[in-house]
XYZ file of C-alpha atoms in Angstrom:
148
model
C -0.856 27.237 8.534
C -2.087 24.602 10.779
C -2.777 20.852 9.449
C -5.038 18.393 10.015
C -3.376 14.646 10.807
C -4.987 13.605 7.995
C -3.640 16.768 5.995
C -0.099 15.700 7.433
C -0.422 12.145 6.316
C -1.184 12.918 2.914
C 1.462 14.781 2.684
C 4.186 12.751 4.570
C 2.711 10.134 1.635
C 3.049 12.458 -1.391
C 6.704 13.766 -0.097
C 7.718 10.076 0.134
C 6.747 9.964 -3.450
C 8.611 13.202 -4.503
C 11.674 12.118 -2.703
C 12.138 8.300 -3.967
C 11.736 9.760 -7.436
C 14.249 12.648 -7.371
C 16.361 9.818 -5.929
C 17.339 10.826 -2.408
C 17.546 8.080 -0.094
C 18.931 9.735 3.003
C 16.270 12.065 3.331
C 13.725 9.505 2.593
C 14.966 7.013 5.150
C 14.680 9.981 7.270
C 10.961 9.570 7.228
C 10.879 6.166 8.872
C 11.285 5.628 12.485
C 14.819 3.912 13.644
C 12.683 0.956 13.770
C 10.682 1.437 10.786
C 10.073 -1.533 7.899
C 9.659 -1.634 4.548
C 8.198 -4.615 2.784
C 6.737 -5.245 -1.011
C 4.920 -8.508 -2.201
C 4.306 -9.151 -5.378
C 1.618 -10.785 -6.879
C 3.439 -14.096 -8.683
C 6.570 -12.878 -7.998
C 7.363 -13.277 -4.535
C 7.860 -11.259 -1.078
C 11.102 -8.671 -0.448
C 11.582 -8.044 2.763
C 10.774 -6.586 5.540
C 13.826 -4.029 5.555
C 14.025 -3.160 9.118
C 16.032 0.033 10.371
C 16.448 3.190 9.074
C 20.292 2.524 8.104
C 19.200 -0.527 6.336
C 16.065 1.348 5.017
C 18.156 4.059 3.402
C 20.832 1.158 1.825
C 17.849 -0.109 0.283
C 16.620 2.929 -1.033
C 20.110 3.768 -2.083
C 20.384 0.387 -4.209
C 17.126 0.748 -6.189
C 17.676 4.110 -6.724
C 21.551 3.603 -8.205
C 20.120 0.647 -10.605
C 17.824 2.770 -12.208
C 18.419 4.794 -15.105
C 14.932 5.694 -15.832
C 12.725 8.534 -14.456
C 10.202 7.547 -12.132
C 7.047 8.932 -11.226
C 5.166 7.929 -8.012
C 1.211 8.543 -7.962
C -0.402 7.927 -5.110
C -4.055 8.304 -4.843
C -7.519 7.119 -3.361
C -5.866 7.658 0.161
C -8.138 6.624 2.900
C -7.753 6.321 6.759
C -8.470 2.824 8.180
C -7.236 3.736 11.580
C -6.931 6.680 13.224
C -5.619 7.911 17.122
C -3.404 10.373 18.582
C -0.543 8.198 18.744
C -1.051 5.844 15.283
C -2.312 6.314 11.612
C -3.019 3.909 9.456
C -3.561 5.136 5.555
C -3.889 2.806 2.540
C -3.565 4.021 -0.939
C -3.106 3.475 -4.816
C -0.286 3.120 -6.254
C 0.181 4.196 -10.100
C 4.332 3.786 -11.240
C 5.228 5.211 -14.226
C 8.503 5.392 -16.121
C 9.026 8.392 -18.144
C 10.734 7.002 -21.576
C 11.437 8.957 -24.695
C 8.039 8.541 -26.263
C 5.985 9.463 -23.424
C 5.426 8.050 -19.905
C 4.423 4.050 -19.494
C 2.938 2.100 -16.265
C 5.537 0.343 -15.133
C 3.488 -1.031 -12.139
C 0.301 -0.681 -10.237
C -0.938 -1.543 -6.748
C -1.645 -0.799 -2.719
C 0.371 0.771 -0.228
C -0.719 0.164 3.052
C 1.232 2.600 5.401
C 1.325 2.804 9.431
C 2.496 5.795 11.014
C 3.242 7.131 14.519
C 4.428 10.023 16.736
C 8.139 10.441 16.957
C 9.543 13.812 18.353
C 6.194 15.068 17.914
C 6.393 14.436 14.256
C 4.785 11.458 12.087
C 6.746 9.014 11.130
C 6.527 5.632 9.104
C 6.704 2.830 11.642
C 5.662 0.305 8.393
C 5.297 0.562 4.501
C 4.169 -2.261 2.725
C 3.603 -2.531 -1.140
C 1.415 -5.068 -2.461
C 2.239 -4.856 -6.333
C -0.369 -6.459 -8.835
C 2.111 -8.321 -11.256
C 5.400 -8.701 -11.276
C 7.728 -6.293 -13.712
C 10.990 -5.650 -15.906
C 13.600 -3.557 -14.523
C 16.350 -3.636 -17.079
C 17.597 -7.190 -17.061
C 16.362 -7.173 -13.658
C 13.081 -9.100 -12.827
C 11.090 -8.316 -9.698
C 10.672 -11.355 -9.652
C 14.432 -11.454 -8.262
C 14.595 -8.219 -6.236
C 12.627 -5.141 -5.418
């Protein structure tokens, strides 16, 4: 079956997702060029990052992941394409986190991911993710205020 880039993109997006929730950083650093960055800013609480390098990428997926406890659930949505070329993608998108909890799931936090993508190897790649959350949130006894 042949895909679109846009197709491809969506789907490089919503396998991010699956991955960070079933808790697998090495494969999700694995999405990210050697070079590629992660960064989150929260609203009232402060920028983390960027994390640059997919060694340090996949330590700092590794981290999060070990400090939770919880199930999360990544829901991305409203995807839409503000650049587009043979050689670089840029897709922004909602973000919807929930934390599945005994009685039911609960939004944990909300916001906008704003990724850029490019060729590597003839596959797409993340070259940047940032995540622009809409209020800062409780992780634990963790704040994001402190760390994301």
């Amino acid at each position: 079956m042949s895909m679109t880039v846009r197709e491809e993109i969506r789907d490089l997006i919503a396998y991010s997702a699956y991955l960070y929730d079933a808790k697998e950083p090495d494969l999700l650093a694995a999405l990210y060029a050697a070079t590629g960055s992660f960064t989150t800013v929260v609203k009232g609480g402060g920028t983390f990052g960027p994390t640059v390098g997919r060694e340090a990428l996949r330590q700092r997926f590794q981290t999060r992941m070990a400090a939770r406890t919880d199930q999360l659930r990544h829901v991305v949505s409203n995807t839409w394409f503000r650049e587009e070329s043979e050689a670089r993608v840029v897709a922004i998108s909602n973000l919807t986190l929930f934390v599945v909890e005994d009685s039911g799931p609960r939004v944990q936090a909300t916001g906008i991911y704003t990724d850029t993508f490019v060729r590597d190897g003839g596959r797409w790649v993340y070259e940047s993710k940032s995540s622009e959350l809409d209020f800062p949130f409780e992780i634990g006894r963790a704040s994001c205020r402190e760390r994301v």
